[in-house]
GROMACS .gro file of C-alpha atoms in nm:
model
  289
    1MET     CA    1  -1.447  -1.699   1.654
    2PHE     CA    2  -1.276  -1.389   1.805
    3PHE     CA    3  -0.909  -1.534   1.745
    4GLU     CA    4  -0.990  -1.621   1.380
    5GLN     CA    5  -1.126  -1.280   1.308
    6LEU     CA    6  -0.804  -1.153   1.484
    7ILE     CA    7  -0.587  -1.342   1.240
    8ASN     CA    8  -0.812  -1.237   0.953
    9GLY     CA    9  -0.781  -0.881   1.049
   10LEU     CA   10  -0.399  -0.886   1.082
   11THR     CA   11  -0.371  -1.040   0.756
   12LEU     CA   12  -0.615  -0.795   0.565
   13GLY     CA   13  -0.444  -0.531   0.782
   14SER     CA   14  -0.081  -0.631   0.672
   15THR     CA   15  -0.180  -0.569   0.297
   16TYR     CA   16  -0.353  -0.223   0.385
   17SER     CA   17   0.000  -0.131   0.566
   18LEU     CA   18   0.179  -0.230   0.255
   19ILE     CA   19  -0.048  -0.017   0.041
   20ALA     CA   20  -0.025   0.267   0.295
   21LEU     CA   21   0.334   0.281   0.290
   22GLY     CA   22   0.312   0.365  -0.081
   23TYR     CA   23   0.111   0.687   0.023
   24THR     CA   24   0.305   0.778   0.298
   25MET     CA   25   0.645   0.754   0.145
   26VAL     CA   26   0.548   0.976  -0.142
   27TYR     CA   27   0.385   1.215   0.095
   28GLY     CA   28   0.675   1.235   0.311
   29ILE     CA   29   0.899   1.345   0.009
   30LEU     CA   30   0.666   1.569  -0.184
   31GLU     CA   31   0.355   1.637   0.040
   32LEU     CA   32   0.157   1.469  -0.229
   33ILE     CA   33  -0.119   1.213  -0.223
   34ASN     CA   34  -0.063   0.971  -0.501
   35PHE     CA   35  -0.432   0.888  -0.597
   36ALA     CA   36  -0.283   0.664  -0.869
   37HIS     CA   37  -0.119   0.439  -0.616
   38SER     CA   38  -0.475   0.236  -0.629
   39GLU     CA   39  -0.392   0.146  -0.982
   40ILE     CA   40  -0.048   0.077  -0.932
   41TYR     CA   41  -0.168  -0.179  -0.684
   42MET     CA   42  -0.425  -0.330  -0.929
   43VAL     CA   43  -0.145  -0.337  -1.208
   44GLY     CA   44   0.092  -0.532  -0.980
   45ALA     CA   45  -0.205  -0.793  -0.924
   46PHE     CA   46  -0.256  -0.827  -1.313
   47VAL     CA   47   0.134  -0.856  -1.361
   48GLY     CA   48   0.124  -1.142  -1.109
   49LEU     CA   49  -0.181  -1.316  -1.244
   50ALA     CA   50  -0.028  -1.302  -1.585
   51MET     CA   51   0.286  -1.486  -1.466
   52VAL     CA   52   0.090  -1.763  -1.310
   53THR     CA   53  -0.172  -1.816  -1.570
   54VAL     CA   54   0.000  -1.729  -1.903
   55TYR     CA   55   0.367  -1.822  -1.843
   56LYS     CA   56   0.291  -2.077  -1.572
   57LEU     CA   57   0.545  -1.964  -1.336
   58PRO     CA   58   0.551  -2.013  -0.966
   59PHE     CA   59   0.374  -1.793  -0.711
   60ALA     CA   60   0.709  -1.650  -0.585
   61VAL     CA   61   0.821  -1.539  -0.939
   62ALA     CA   62   0.467  -1.378  -0.971
   63LEU     CA   63   0.491  -1.189  -0.661
   64VAL     CA   64   0.866  -1.053  -0.782
   65ALA     CA   65   0.729  -0.985  -1.132
   66GLY     CA   66   0.416  -0.786  -0.970
   67MET     CA   67   0.652  -0.577  -0.762
   68LEU     CA   68   0.888  -0.497  -1.050
   69GLY     CA   69   0.588  -0.425  -1.263
   70SER     CA   70   0.436  -0.190  -1.013
   71CYS     CA   71   0.809  -0.046  -0.951
   72LEU     CA   72   0.840   0.027  -1.320
   73LEU     CA   73   0.489   0.199  -1.371
   74GLY     CA   74   0.543   0.398  -1.028
   75ILE     CA   75   0.876   0.539  -1.211
   76ILE     CA   76   0.691   0.607  -1.531
   77ILE     CA   77   0.414   0.799  -1.345
   78GLU     CA   78   0.670   0.999  -1.154
   79LYS     CA   79   0.866   1.123  -1.453
   80ALA     CA   80   0.568   1.174  -1.679
   81ALA     CA   81   0.297   1.287  -1.469
   82TYR     CA   82   0.459   1.457  -1.141
   83LYS     CA   83   0.807   1.575  -1.206
   84PRO     CA   84   0.687   1.837  -1.466
   85LEU     CA   85   0.458   1.977  -1.210
   86ARG     CA   86   0.688   1.990  -0.889
   87LYS     CA   87   0.702   2.398  -0.929
   88ALA     CA   88   0.352   2.413  -0.995
   89ASN     CA   89   0.094   2.494  -0.700
   90ARG     CA   90   0.005   2.208  -0.481
   91ILE     CA   91  -0.338   2.139  -0.678
   92ALA     CA   92  -0.192   2.065  -1.004
   93PRO     CA   93  -0.002   1.751  -0.897
   94LEU     CA   94  -0.317   1.653  -0.721
   95ILE     CA   95  -0.520   1.684  -1.029
   96SER     CA   96  -0.266   1.493  -1.235
   97ALA     CA   97  -0.276   1.211  -0.978
   98ILE     CA   98  -0.650   1.175  -1.028
   99GLY     CA   99  -0.624   1.189  -1.384
  100VAL     CA  100  -0.362   0.915  -1.431
  101SER     CA  101  -0.582   0.713  -1.169
  102ILE     CA  102  -0.860   0.736  -1.408
  103PHE     CA  103  -0.651   0.669  -1.713
  104LEU     CA  104  -0.499   0.372  -1.584
  105GLN     CA  105  -0.834   0.202  -1.464
  106ASN     CA  106  -0.981   0.263  -1.810
  107ALA     CA  107  -0.701   0.118  -1.980
  108ALA     CA  108  -0.738  -0.173  -1.775
  109LEU     CA  109  -1.103  -0.234  -1.851
  110MET     CA  110  -1.030  -0.171  -2.213
  111ILE     CA  111  -0.733  -0.443  -2.202
  112ALA     CA  112  -0.859  -0.693  -1.968
  113GLY     CA  113  -1.242  -0.648  -1.950
  114PRO     CA  114  -1.461  -0.576  -1.652
  115GLN     CA  115  -1.488  -0.929  -1.540
  116ALA     CA  116  -1.295  -1.064  -1.219
  117ARG     CA  117  -1.059  -1.327  -1.290
  118SER     CA  118  -0.959  -1.606  -1.055
  119PHE     CA  119  -0.602  -1.591  -0.914
  120PRO     CA  120  -0.462  -1.952  -0.916
  121SER     CA  121  -0.175  -1.951  -0.670
  122GLY     CA  122  -0.050  -2.286  -0.714
  123LEU     CA  123   0.008  -2.303  -0.345
  124ASN     CA  124  -0.054  -2.621  -0.147
  125ILE     CA  125  -0.276  -2.443   0.091
  126ARG     CA  126  -0.369  -2.626   0.414
  127THR     CA  127  -0.557  -2.525   0.732
  128LEU     CA  128  -0.389  -2.547   1.039
  129SER     CA  129  -0.608  -2.594   1.361
  130VAL     CA  130  -0.493  -2.484   1.719
  131GLY     CA  131  -0.806  -2.605   1.952
  132SER     CA  132  -1.103  -2.429   1.796
  133VAL     CA  133  -0.883  -2.181   1.614
  134HIS     CA  134  -0.831  -2.251   1.236
  135ILE     CA  135  -0.560  -2.052   1.037
  136SER     CA  136  -0.448  -2.120   0.649
  137THR     CA  137  -0.109  -2.157   0.560
  138LEU     CA  138  -0.202  -1.887   0.312
  139GLN     CA  139  -0.281  -1.663   0.599
  140LEU     CA  140   0.028  -1.713   0.732
  141LEU     CA  141   0.254  -1.664   0.422
  142ILE     CA  142   0.065  -1.323   0.345
  143LEU     CA  143   0.156  -1.214   0.702
  144VAL     CA  144   0.520  -1.349   0.692
  145ILE     CA  145   0.576  -1.173   0.353
  146SER     CA  146   0.418  -0.836   0.469
  147ILE     CA  147   0.624  -0.826   0.795
  148VAL     CA  148   0.944  -0.911   0.603
  149LEU     CA  149   0.869  -0.613   0.346
  150MET     CA  150   0.791  -0.398   0.627
  151VAL     CA  151   1.115  -0.486   0.837
  152GLY     CA  152   1.324  -0.446   0.529
  153LEU     CA  153   1.179  -0.104   0.440
  154GLN     CA  154   1.233   0.000   0.791
  155PHE     CA  155   1.602  -0.114   0.796
  156LEU     CA  156   1.669   0.059   0.440
  157ILE     CA  157   1.527   0.387   0.558
  158GLN     CA  158   1.703   0.374   0.923
  159ASN     CA  159   2.017   0.189   0.858
  160THR     CA  160   2.164   0.276   0.507
  161LYS     CA  161   2.310   0.594   0.319
  162LEU     CA  162   2.011   0.558   0.106
  163GLY     CA  163   1.762   0.591   0.392
  164GLN     CA  164   1.971   0.890   0.529
  165ALA     CA  165   1.935   1.071   0.197
  166MET     CA  166   1.554   0.997   0.187
  167ARG     CA  167   1.512   1.127   0.534
  168ALA     CA  168   1.726   1.433   0.473
  169THR     CA  169   1.531   1.496   0.152
  170ALA     CA  170   1.195   1.461   0.362
  171GLN     CA  171   1.343   1.712   0.609
  172ASP     CA  172   1.455   1.982   0.374
  173LYS     CA  173   1.501   1.909   0.032
  174GLU     CA  174   1.725   2.226  -0.045
  175VAL     CA  175   1.957   2.162   0.214
  176ALA     CA  176   1.981   1.803   0.124
  177GLN     CA  177   2.075   1.919  -0.219
  178LEU     CA  178   2.345   2.139  -0.076
  179MET     CA  179   2.490   1.864   0.090
  180GLY     CA  180   2.539   1.674  -0.241
  181ILE     CA  181   2.206   1.488  -0.237
  182LYS     CA  182   2.074   1.401  -0.600
  183ILE     CA  183   1.699   1.511  -0.508
  184ASP     CA  184   1.576   1.369  -0.846
  185SER     CA  185   1.699   1.021  -0.792
  186ILE     CA  186   1.565   1.021  -0.433
  187ILE     CA  187   1.229   1.094  -0.535
  188THR     CA  188   1.236   0.857  -0.805
  189PHE     CA  189   1.360   0.581  -0.567
  190THR     CA  190   1.104   0.663  -0.339
  191PHE     CA  191   0.826   0.626  -0.602
  192ALA     CA  192   0.993   0.288  -0.709
  193ILE     CA  193   0.985   0.140  -0.336
  194GLY     CA  194   0.646   0.257  -0.261
  195SER     CA  195   0.516   0.126  -0.580
  196ALA     CA  196   0.667  -0.212  -0.546
  197LEU     CA  197   0.517  -0.243  -0.204
  198GLY     CA  198   0.198  -0.182  -0.349
  199GLY     CA  199   0.223  -0.432  -0.614
  200ALA     CA  200   0.334  -0.694  -0.356
  201ALA     CA  201  -0.017  -0.616  -0.198
  202GLY     CA  202  -0.211  -0.629  -0.512
  203VAL     CA  203  -0.069  -1.007  -0.589
  204LEU     CA  204  -0.123  -1.087  -0.212
  205VAL     CA  205  -0.482  -0.961  -0.196
  206GLY     CA  206  -0.554  -1.124  -0.553
  207VAL     CA  207  -0.427  -1.448  -0.407
  208TYR     CA  208  -0.605  -1.435  -0.084
  209PHE     CA  209  -0.951  -1.358  -0.241
  210ASP     CA  210  -0.904  -1.522  -0.561
  211SER     CA  211  -1.002  -1.252  -0.751
  212VAL     CA  212  -0.837  -0.977  -0.972
  213ASP     CA  213  -1.025  -0.711  -1.156
  214PRO     CA  214  -0.953  -0.350  -1.304
  215THR     CA  215  -1.156  -0.173  -1.025
  216MET     CA  216  -1.005  -0.383  -0.766
  217GLY     CA  217  -0.774  -0.107  -0.634
  218PHE     CA  218  -1.057   0.128  -0.530
  219PHE     CA  219  -1.146   0.023  -0.174
  220PRO     CA  220  -0.808  -0.109  -0.079
  221GLY     CA  221  -0.642   0.208  -0.217
  222LEU     CA  222  -0.893   0.421  -0.013
  223LYS     CA  223  -0.828   0.210   0.296
  224GLY     CA  224  -0.449   0.214   0.238
  225PHE     CA  225  -0.475   0.620   0.239
  226VAL     CA  226  -0.709   0.602   0.529
  227ALA     CA  227  -0.438   0.354   0.726
  228ALA     CA  228  -0.166   0.615   0.625
  229VAL     CA  229  -0.398   0.912   0.782
  230LEU     CA  230  -0.481   0.710   1.069
  231GLY     CA  231  -0.104   0.632   1.178
  232GLY     CA  232   0.015   0.993   1.081
  233ILE     CA  233   0.081   1.035   0.730
  234GLY     CA  234   0.460   1.079   0.645
  235ASN     CA  235   0.533   0.824   0.919
  236ILE     CA  236   0.648   0.520   0.817
  237PRO     CA  237   0.579   0.299   1.169
  238GLY     CA  238   0.251   0.491   1.156
  239ALA     CA  239   0.143   0.364   0.832
  240MET     CA  240   0.220   0.005   0.956
  241LEU     CA  241   0.043   0.070   1.257
  242GLY     CA  242  -0.263   0.230   1.086
  243GLY     CA  243  -0.298  -0.063   0.845
  244LEU     CA  244  -0.290  -0.333   1.116
  245ILE     CA  245  -0.542  -0.152   1.312
  246LEU     CA  246  -0.779  -0.087   1.021
  247GLY     CA  247  -0.784  -0.452   0.946
  248LEU     CA  248  -0.860  -0.547   1.288
  249VAL     CA  249  -1.153  -0.309   1.316
  250GLU     CA  250  -1.274  -0.424   0.992
  251MET     CA  251  -1.253  -0.790   1.070
  252ILE     CA  252  -1.386  -0.762   1.436
  253GLY     CA  253  -1.657  -0.535   1.340
  254ALA     CA  254  -1.782  -0.762   1.064
  255VAL     CA  255  -1.853  -1.014   1.344
  256TYR     CA  256  -2.132  -0.786   1.474
  257MET     CA  257  -2.240  -0.569   1.177
  258SER     CA  258  -2.094  -0.731   0.878
  259ARG     CA  259  -2.299  -0.509   0.643
  260TYR     CA  260  -2.128  -0.204   0.766
  261LYS     CA  261  -1.783  -0.307   0.816
  262ASP     CA  262  -1.663  -0.069   0.598
  263ALA     CA  263  -1.840   0.212   0.781
  264ILE     CA  264  -1.701   0.093   1.115
  265ALA     CA  265  -1.359   0.136   0.975
  266PHE     CA  266  -1.387   0.499   0.847
  267ALA     CA  267  -1.591   0.606   1.176
  268VAL     CA  268  -1.296   0.485   1.375
  269LEU     CA  269  -1.074   0.695   1.165
  270ILE     CA  270  -1.316   0.996   1.215
  271ILE     CA  271  -1.323   0.956   1.601
  272ILE     CA  272  -0.928   0.918   1.621
  273LEU     CA  273  -0.870   1.206   1.396
  274LEU     CA  274  -1.099   1.418   1.607
  275VAL     CA  275  -0.898   1.336   1.905
  276LYS     CA  276  -0.551   1.340   1.765
  277PRO     CA  277  -0.573   1.525   1.424
  278THR     CA  278  -0.227   1.428   1.319
  279GLY     CA  279  -0.273   1.054   1.346
  280LEU     CA  280  -0.171   0.795   1.619
  281LEU     CA  281   0.198   0.824   1.546
  282GLY     CA  282   0.190   1.165   1.391
  283ARG     CA  283   0.357   1.476   1.516
  284ASN     CA  284   0.309   1.861   1.419
  285VAL     CA  285   0.661   1.830   1.278
  286GLN     CA  286   0.677   1.478   1.167
  287GLU     CA  287   0.997   1.247   1.097
  288LYS     CA  288   0.926   1.195   0.737
  289VAL     CA  289   1.043   0.881   0.518
   0.00000   0.00000   0.00000
């Protein structure tokens, strides 16, 4: 039982990590909490669902389409709702983010209706047994895809000129601009990458729980934000670690108190922040994006 819950926790936690990366990347660049990220995640799931059910495309294409749909939506939101407010006080973009979140959720309710829809992946899902431990091939697939995306992002940030530009922008936008970095392009690219990761999480969670609905972004989005704070918001490895820890705590806690698994996860967050307010990998001066 314990090892199965461990696998369940890692699977769920890896999706939290993907969502948390979207929050932490945007915060690292703009010091903005993008509350619309929950709905970007939801839209990614719906785009993936449409690819599978309407156009009868395979899961891999649906995953890529979900990422591209969320990527495009993230860019539109950045251009329409955040860019005009960059020089405003910090509360203005925060209110704008909440407004965009509510608008997208209600738009999805109006277009798709409130009912949950099944997400047929079309995958040949089998259960592998190692002794008394049972693991589905779907869980392994979700873990592999999440790890590949996270490793790819880390490589992009640490080993490419674009990643250097993103880190320089996160450290000091004015100096980065003086060095010839196109700040607007870097910010747009950051939103695009973070949103694409959120879209991937939406498709993976939709397939994992076989359910997609317009309000599906609320709790996963909230937990993704918690994971980002837990790891140290603005810190990319911290977001990955925070998501995995949150998933593990939630699943292992569910063994003993299934009704309170959400409360356990948030209680752990509160305890860690009381001990280390900057998060597990956060520092007073963080290395952002």
